[in-house]
Coordinates of C-alpha atoms in Angstrom, one line a residue:
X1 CA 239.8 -57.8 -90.5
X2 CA 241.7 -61.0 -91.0
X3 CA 240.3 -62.8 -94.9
X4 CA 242.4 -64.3 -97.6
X5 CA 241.1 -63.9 -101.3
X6 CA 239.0 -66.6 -102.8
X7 CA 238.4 -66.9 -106.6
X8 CA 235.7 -68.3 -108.5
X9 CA 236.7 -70.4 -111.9
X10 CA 235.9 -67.9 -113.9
X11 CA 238.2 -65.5 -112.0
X12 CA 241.0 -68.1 -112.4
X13 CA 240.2 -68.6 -116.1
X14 CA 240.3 -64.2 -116.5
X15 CA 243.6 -64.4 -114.6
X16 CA 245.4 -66.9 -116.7
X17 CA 244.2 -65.2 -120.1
X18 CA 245.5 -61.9 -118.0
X19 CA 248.7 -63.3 -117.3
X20 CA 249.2 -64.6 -121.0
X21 CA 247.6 -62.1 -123.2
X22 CA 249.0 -59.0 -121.5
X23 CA 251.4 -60.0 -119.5
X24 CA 253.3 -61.9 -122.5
X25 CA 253.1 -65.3 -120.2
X26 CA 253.5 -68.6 -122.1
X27 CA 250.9 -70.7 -121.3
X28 CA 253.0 -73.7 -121.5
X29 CA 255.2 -71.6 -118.8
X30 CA 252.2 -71.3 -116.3
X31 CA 251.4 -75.1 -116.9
X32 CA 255.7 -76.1 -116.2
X33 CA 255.7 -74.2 -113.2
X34 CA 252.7 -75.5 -111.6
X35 CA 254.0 -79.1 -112.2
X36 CA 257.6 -77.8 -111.1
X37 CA 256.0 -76.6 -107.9
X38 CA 253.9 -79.5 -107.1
X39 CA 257.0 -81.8 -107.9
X40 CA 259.2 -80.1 -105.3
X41 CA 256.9 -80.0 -102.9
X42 CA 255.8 -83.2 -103.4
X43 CA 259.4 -84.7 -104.4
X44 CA 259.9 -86.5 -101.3
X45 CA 256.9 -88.4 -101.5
X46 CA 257.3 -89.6 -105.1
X47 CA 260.8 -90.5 -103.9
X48 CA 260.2 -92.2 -100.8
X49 CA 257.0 -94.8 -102.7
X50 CA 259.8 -95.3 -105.8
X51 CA 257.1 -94.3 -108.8
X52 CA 254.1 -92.6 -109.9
X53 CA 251.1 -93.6 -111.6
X54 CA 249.1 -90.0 -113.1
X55 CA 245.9 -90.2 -114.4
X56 CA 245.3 -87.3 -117.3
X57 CA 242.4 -85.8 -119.2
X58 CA 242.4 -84.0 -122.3
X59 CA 242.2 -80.8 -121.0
X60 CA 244.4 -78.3 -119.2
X61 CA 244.4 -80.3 -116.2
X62 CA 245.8 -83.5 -118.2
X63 CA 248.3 -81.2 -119.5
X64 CA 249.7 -80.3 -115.6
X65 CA 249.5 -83.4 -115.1
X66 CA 251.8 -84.6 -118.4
X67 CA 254.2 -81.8 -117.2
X68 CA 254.7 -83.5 -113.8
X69 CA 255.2 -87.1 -115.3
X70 CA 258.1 -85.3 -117.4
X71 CA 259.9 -83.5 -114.4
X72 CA 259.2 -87.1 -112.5
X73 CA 260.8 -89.2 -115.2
X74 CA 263.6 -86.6 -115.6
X75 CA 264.6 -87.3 -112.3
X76 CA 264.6 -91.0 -112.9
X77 CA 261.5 -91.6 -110.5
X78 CA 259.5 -94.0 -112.9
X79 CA 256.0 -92.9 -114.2
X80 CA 253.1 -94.8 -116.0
X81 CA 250.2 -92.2 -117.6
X82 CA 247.7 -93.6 -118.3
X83 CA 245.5 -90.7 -120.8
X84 CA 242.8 -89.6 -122.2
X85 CA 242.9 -89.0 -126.3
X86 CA 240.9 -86.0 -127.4
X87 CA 241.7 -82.6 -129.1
X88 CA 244.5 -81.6 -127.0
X89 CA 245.7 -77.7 -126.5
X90 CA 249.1 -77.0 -128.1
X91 CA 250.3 -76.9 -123.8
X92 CA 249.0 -80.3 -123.3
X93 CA 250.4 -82.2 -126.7
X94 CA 253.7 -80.5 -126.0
X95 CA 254.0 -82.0 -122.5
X96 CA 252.7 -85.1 -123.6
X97 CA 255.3 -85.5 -126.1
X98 CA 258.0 -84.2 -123.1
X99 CA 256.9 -86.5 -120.5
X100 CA 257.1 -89.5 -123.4
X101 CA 260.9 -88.2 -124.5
X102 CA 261.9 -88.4 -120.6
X103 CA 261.1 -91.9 -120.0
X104 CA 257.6 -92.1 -118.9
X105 CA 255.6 -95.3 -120.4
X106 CA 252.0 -94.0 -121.8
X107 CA 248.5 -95.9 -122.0
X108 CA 245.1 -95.3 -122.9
X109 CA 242.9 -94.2 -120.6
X110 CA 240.5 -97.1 -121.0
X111 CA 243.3 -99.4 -120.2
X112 CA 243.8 -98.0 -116.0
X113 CA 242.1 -100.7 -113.8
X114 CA 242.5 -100.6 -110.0
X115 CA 244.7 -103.7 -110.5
X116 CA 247.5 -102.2 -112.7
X117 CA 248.1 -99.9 -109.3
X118 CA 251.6 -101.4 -107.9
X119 CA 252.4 -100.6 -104.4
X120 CA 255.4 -98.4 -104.8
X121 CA 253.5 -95.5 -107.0
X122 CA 251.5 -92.5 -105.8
X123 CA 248.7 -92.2 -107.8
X124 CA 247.9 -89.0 -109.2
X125 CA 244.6 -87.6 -110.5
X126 CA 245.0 -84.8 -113.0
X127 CA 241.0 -86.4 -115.0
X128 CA 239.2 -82.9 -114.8
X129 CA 239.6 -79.1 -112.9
X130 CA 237.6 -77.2 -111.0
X131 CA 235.4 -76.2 -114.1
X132 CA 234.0 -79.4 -114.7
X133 CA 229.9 -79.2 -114.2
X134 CA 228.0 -83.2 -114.0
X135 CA 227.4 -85.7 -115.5
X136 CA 230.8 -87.2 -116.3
X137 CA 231.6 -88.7 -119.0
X138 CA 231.6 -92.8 -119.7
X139 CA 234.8 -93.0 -119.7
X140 CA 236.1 -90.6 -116.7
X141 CA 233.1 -92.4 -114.6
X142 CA 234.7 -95.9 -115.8
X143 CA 237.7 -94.4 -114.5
X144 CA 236.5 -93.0 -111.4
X145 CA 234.9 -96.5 -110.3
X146 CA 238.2 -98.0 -110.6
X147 CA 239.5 -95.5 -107.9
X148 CA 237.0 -96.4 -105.6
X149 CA 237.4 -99.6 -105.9
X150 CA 241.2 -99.2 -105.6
X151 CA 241.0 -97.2 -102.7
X152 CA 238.6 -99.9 -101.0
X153 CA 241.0 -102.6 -101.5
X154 CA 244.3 -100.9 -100.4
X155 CA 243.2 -97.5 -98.5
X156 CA 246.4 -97.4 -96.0
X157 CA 248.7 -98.0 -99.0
X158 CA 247.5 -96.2 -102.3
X159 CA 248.2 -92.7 -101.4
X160 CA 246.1 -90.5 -104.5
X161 CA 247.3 -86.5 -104.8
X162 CA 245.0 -84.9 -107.0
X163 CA 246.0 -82.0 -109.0
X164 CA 244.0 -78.7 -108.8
X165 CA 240.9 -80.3 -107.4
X166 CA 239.2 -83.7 -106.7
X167 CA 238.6 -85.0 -110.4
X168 CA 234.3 -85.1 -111.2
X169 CA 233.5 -83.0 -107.7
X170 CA 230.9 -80.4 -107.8
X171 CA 229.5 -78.7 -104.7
X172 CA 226.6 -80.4 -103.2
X173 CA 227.7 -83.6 -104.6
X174 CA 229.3 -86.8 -102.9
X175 CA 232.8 -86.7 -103.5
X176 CA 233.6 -89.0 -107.0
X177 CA 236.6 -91.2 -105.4
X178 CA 238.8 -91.1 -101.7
X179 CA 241.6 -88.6 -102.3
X180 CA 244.5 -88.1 -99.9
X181 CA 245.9 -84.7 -100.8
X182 CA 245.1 -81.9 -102.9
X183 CA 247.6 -79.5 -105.1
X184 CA 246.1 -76.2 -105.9
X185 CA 247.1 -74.2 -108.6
X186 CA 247.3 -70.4 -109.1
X187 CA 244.7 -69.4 -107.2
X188 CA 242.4 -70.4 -104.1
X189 CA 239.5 -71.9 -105.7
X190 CA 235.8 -71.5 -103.9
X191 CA 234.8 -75.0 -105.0
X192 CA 237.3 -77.0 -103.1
X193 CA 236.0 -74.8 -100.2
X194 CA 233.2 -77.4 -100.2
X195 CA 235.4 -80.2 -100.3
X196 CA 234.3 -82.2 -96.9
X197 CA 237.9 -84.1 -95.9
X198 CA 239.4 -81.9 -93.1
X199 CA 242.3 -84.4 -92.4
X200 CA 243.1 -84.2 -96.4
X201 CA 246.2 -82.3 -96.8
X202 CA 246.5 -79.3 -98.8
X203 CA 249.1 -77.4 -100.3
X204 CA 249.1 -74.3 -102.7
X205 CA 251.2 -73.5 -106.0
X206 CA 251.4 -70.1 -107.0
X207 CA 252.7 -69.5 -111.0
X208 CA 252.8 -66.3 -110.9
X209 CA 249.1 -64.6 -111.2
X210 CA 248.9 -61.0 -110.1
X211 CA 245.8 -62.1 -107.7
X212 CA 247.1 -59.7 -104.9
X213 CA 246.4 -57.2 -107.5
X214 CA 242.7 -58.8 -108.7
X215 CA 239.9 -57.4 -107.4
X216 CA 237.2 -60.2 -106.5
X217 CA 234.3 -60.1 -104.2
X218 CA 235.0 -63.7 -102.6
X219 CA 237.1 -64.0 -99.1
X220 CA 237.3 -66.8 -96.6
X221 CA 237.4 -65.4 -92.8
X222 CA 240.6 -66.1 -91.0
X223 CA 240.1 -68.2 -88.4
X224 CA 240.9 -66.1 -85.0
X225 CA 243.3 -67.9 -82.3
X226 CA 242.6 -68.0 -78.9
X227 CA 245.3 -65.6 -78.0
X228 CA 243.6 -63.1 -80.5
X229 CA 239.9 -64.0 -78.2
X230 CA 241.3 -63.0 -75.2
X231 CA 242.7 -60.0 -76.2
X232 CA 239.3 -59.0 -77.7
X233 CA 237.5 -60.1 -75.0
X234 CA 239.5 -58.6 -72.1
X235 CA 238.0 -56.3 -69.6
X236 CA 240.1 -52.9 -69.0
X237 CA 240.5 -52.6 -64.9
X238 CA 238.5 -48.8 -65.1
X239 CA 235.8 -50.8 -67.6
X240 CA 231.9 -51.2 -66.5
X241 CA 229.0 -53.0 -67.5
X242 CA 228.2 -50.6 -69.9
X243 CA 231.1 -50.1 -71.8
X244 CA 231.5 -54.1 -71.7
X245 CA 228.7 -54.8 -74.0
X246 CA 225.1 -53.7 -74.0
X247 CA 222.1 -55.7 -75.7
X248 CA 218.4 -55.8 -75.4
X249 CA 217.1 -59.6 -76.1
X250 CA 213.9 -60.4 -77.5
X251 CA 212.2 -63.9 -77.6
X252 CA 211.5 -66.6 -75.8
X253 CA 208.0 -67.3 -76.3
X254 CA 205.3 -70.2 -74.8
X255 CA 207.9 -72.9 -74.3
X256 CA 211.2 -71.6 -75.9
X257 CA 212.9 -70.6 -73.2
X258 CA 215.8 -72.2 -73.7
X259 CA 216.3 -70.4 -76.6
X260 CA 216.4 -67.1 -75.5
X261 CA 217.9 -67.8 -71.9
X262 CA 220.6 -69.9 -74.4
X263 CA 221.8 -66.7 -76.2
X264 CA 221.9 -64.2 -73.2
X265 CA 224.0 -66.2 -71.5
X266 CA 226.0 -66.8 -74.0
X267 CA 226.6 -63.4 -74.1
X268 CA 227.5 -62.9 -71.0
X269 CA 230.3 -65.9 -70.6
X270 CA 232.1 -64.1 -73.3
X271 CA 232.0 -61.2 -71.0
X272 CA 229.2 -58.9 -72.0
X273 CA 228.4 -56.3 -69.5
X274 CA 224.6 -55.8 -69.0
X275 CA 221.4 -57.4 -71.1
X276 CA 217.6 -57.2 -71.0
X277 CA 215.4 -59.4 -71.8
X278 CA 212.7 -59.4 -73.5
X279 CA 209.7 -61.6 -72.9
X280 CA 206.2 -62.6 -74.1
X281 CA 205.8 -65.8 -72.3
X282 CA 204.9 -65.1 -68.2
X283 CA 206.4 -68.4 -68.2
X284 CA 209.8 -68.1 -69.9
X285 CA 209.6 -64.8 -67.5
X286 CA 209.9 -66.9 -64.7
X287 CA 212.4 -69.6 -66.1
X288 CA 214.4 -66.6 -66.5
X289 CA 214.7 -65.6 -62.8
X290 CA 214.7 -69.2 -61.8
X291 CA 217.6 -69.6 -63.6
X292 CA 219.8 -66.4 -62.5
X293 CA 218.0 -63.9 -60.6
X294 CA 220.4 -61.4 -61.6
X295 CA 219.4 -61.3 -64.8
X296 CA 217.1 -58.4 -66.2
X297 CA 213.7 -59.9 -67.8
X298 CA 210.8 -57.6 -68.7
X299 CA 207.4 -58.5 -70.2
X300 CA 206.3 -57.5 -74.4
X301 CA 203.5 -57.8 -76.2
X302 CA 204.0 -57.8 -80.3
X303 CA 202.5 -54.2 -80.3
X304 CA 204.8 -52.8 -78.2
X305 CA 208.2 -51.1 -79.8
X306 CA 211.2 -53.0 -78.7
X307 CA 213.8 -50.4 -79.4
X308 CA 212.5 -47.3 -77.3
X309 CA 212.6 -47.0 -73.9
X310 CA 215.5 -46.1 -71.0
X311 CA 217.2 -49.2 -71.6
X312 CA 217.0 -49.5 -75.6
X313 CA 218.0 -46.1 -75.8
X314 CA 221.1 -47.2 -73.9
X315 CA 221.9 -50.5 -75.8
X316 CA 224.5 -51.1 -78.3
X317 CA 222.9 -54.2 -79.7
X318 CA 219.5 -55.8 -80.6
X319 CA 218.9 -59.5 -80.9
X320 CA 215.2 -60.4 -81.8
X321 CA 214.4 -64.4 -82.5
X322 CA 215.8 -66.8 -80.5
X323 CA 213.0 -69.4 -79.0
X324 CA 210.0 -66.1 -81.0
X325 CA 207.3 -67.6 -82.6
X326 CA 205.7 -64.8 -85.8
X327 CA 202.6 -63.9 -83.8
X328 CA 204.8 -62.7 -80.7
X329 CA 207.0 -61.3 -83.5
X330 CA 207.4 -57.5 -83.5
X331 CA 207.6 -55.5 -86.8
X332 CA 208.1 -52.0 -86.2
X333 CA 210.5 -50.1 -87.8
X334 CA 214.4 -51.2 -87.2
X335 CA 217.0 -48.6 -85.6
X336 CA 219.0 -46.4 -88.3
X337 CA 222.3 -47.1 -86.8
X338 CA 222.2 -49.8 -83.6
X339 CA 222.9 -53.0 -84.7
X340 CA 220.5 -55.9 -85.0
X341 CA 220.5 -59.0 -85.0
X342 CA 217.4 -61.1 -86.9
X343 CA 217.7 -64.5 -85.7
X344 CA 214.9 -67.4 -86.1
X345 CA 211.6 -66.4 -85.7
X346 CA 212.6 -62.8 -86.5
X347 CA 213.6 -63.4 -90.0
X348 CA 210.9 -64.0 -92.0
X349 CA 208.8 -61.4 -89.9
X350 CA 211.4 -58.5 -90.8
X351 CA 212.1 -60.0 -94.5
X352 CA 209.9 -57.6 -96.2
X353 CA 210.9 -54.7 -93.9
X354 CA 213.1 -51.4 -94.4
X355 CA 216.7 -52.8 -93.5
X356 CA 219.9 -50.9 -93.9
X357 CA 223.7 -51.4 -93.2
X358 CA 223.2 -52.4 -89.5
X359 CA 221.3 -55.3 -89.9
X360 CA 222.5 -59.3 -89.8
X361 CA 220.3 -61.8 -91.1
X362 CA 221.6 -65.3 -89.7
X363 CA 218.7 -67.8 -91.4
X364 CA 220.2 -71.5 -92.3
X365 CA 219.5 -73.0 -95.3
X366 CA 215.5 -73.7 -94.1
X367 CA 214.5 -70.4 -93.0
X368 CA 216.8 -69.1 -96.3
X369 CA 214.1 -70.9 -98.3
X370 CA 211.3 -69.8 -96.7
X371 CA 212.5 -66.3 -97.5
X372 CA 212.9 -66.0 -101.1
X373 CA 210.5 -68.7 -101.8
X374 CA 212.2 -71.9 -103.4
X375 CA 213.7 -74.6 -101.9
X376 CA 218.1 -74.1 -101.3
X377 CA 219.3 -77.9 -101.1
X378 CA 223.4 -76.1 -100.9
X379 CA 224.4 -73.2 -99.6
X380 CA 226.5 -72.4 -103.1
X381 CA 222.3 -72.1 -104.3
X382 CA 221.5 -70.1 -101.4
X383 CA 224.4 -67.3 -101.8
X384 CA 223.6 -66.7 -105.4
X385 CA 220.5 -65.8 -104.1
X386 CA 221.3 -63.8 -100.7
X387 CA 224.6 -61.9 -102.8
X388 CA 221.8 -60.2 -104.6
X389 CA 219.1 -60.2 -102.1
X390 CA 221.5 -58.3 -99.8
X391 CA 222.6 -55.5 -102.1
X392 CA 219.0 -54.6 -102.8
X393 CA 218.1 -54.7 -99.4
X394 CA 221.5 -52.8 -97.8
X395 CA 221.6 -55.3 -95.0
X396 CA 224.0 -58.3 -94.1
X397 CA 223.4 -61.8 -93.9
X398 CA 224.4 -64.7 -92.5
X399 CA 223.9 -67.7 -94.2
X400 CA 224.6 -70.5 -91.6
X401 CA 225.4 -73.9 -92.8
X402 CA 228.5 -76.7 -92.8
X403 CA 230.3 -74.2 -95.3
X404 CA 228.2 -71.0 -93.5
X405 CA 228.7 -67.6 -95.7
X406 CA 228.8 -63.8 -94.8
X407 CA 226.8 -61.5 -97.4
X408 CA 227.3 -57.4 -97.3
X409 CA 225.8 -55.0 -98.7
X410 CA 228.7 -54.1 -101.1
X411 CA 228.8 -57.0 -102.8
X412 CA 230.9 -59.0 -100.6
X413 CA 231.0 -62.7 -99.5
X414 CA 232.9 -63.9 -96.6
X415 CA 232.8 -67.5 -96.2
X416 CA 234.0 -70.0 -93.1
X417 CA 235.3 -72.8 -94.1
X418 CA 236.0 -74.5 -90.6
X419 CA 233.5 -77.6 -90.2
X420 CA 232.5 -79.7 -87.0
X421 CA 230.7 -81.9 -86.8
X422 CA 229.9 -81.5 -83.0
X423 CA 228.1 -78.0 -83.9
X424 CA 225.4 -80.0 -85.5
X425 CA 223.2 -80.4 -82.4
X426 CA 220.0 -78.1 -81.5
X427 CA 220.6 -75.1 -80.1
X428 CA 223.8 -73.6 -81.8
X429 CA 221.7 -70.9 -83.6
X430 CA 221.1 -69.3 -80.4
X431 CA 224.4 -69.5 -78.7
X432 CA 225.9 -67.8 -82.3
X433 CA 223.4 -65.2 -81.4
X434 CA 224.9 -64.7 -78.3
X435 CA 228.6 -63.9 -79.3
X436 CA 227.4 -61.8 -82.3
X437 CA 225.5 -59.5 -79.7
X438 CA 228.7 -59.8 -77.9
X439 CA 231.2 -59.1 -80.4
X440 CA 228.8 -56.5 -82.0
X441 CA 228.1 -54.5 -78.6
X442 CA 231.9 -54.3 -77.8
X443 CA 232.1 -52.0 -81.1
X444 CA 233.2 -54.4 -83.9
X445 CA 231.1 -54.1 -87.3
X446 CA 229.6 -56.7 -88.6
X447 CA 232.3 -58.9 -90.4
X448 CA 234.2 -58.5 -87.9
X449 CA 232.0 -59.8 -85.3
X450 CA 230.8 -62.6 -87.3
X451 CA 234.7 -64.0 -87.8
X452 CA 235.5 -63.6 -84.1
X453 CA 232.0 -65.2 -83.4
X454 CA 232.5 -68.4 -85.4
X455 CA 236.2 -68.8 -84.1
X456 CA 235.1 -68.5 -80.8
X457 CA 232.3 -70.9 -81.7
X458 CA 235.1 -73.0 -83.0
X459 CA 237.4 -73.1 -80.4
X460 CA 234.3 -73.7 -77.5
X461 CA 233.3 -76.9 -79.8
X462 CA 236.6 -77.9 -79.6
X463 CA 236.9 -78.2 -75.9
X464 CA 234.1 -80.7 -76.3
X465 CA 234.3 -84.9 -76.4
X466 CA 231.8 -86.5 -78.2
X467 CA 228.7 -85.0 -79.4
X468 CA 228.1 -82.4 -76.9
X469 CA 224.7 -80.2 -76.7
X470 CA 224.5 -76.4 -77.0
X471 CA 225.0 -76.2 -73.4
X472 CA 228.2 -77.8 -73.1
X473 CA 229.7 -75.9 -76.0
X474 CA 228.6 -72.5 -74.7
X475 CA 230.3 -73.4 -70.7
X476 CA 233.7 -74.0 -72.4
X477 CA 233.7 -70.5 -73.8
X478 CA 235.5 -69.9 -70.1
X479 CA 237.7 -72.4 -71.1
X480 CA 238.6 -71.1 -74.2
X481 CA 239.1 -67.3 -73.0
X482 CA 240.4 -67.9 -69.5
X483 CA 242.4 -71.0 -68.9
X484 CA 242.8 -73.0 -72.8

């Protein structure tokens, strides 16, 4: 499976003590080379606007920051810091003296207005790093108001790179202050996962951590290309129905049966095989036929098992949920090794049940709540929670939001970073369900089937003008596998 290492600040803080106390790396070498990296990547820029205008905290972040004003100044593009006193780190004050020797002019913080900003000087914000927790300070906020204010008056011109992270951002939090492009040092950092700008450019800066070699339970899921989708969702020419996906559905009742006829179909536009559904609404029985004859629909009542008979015994897939209320809800005891999917109404009715390693959990934040009993306003409060929740329970889940995350059993978190906007509509929930059962019938495990499920998701969505509804998304899954 296709993931790229994601580190927490704490990781990144282990790495760098790694890096200097056994590896015999200077700190003041790690903080050079990160402005040395971020200054030939970004030399060009500085170059073409004539100047540079840094902004720099007390901290470590102030001192990268210092560093780049000295390499800026060194190569006679002219730099203004404006700082912040404090108790500076032996890194930082020798920087600060560096930059100061090469040429660049220094200020107090509490001097930088938006008006000393002069249109030929990328502004660059090196206030705080990704460790900083609310409030801010007096000053930075002082500081950060000037920003916005700047960026209000002259947003086309005043071009603002911030080192490491937006300055004052925490997760679940507006942003402080408008930034244009983001330099991130060392490591990839799970809190500017949940930074919310996809046209904000992004570049990475290595200095030399062994994070290859670090073992941390944080990944974010490569996003699949549609060349990749095609080639796992070709049919071979000796294939048939059954060996192209098998999956028993189960939901759909008193007036959800869009829902449930949403997911199956789904299903089979990515090119599953053969489905039954299951039904305890006469009504959504008939909704089903009217809508495609040639799809299989059978009655259930809650007391019947849904995972024996010819059919289930056969099936390579469960997906109970979509469009269920809990009274039509089953809760007999889950298969020990066919996947299943607990979608919607499913979730809370199977919460307290014996789970185990074949079992995805796909609540959103709501249902999330309603499962381990307190309110989850961000999903980074909901994973702390479901990291935990699914080691003790062996099971997988899928915590869907804007930033949605994969849980394992292991210990493992998976997260998708890929927002749109136009998957915000009702409906989604069930057409996810449908590629999962897909993905997961066709003999991927779970991780795997959730990455290729959200990138087909992805790539359907993106077929789509405007704000289109569930329906529209899941009809240019053709598009996306056949003729994008």
């Amino acid at each position: 499976m296709k993931f790229e290492s994601l580190f927490t600040e704490e990781e990144s803080q282990e790495l760098d003590r790694l890096s200097v106390s056994e590896r015999g790396t200077a700190s003041r070498l790690l903080m050079g080379l990160a402005a040395i990296s971020i200054f030939q990547t970004w030399k060009n820029k500085f170059e073409k606007a004539g100047g540079a205008l840094l902004l720099c905290g007390s901290g470590n972040n102030g001192g990268d920051g210092f560093a780049l004003a000295h390499f800026l100044s060194a190569e006679g593009i002219p730099c203004r810091v404006y700082y912040k006193n404090g108790n500076l780190s032996e890194e930082t004050a020798f920087y600060k003296e560096l930059c100061s020797g090469s040429g660049a002019k220094l200020f107090p913080l509490e001097e930088f207005r938006a008006e000393v900003w002069n249109r030929n000087e990328v502004v660059v914000d090196a206030l705080l790093g990704t460790g900083f927790h609310p409030p801010l300070s007096e000053e930075i906020a002082g500081v950060v108001e000037e920003l916005r204010k700047l960026k209000a008056d002259a947003s086309s011109e005043c071009f603002i790179l911030s080192m490491d992270t937006v300055s004052g951002f925490y997760p679940g939090s507006p942003e402080p202050f408008p930034s244009d492009a983001i330099a991130e040092i060392g490591v990839p950092k799970l809190t500017n996962l949940f930074l919310n700008d996809p046209g904000r450019e992004r570049t990475f800066h290595p200095i030399g951590f062994l994070r290859k070699e670090f073992s941390t339970k944080q990944k974010v899921l490569v996003r699949a290309s549609k060349k990749e989708l095609r080639k796992r969702t070709e049919r071979k020419k000796d294939s048939h129905k059954y060996s192209n996906g098998s999956a028993v559905f189960l939901g759909g009742s008193e007036g959800m049966a869009g829902a449930i006829l949403s997911s199956v179909l789904t299903f089979h536009e990515a090119g599953g095989g053969i489905s039954l559904i299951r039904t305890p609404s006469p009504v959504t029985l008939q909704k089903v036929l009217k809508k495609d004859s040639s799809l299989m629909v059978k009655s259930f009542s809650a007391e019947e098992n849904p995972f024996l008979g010819s059919f289930a015994g056969k099936a390579k897939v469960f997906a109970l949920g979509p469009g269920l209320s809990l009274e039509d809800c089953p809760t007999h005891p889950l298969p020990e090794k066919t996947p299943v999917i607990l979608d919607a109404g499913a979730i809370l009715s199977y919460s307290g049940a014996k789970l185990g390693p074949n079992v995805l959990f796909t609540p959103h934040l709501g249902e999330w709540s309603k499962v381990i009993g307190r309110a989850c306003s961000h999903v980074l409060e909901g994973w702390k929670e479901a990291t935990q929740w699914t080691r003790e329970r062996n099971c997988y889940v899928l915590l869907k939001s804007d930033v949605s995350v994969l849980c394992t059993p292991e210990g493992d978190s998976y997260f998708w970073p890929h927002r749109d906007g136009r998957l915000a509509v009702m409906g989604t929930g069930d057409l996810l369900v449908g590629m999962l059962a897909f993905f997961l019938s066709r003999g991927h495990d779970i991780p795997e089937a959730v990455r290729l499920s959200l990138s087909l998701f992805a790539s359907a969505a993106e077929f789509s003008e405007g704000h289109p509804t569930a329906g529209r998304i899941r009809k240019n899954i053709r598009k996306v596998l056949f003729h994008g």
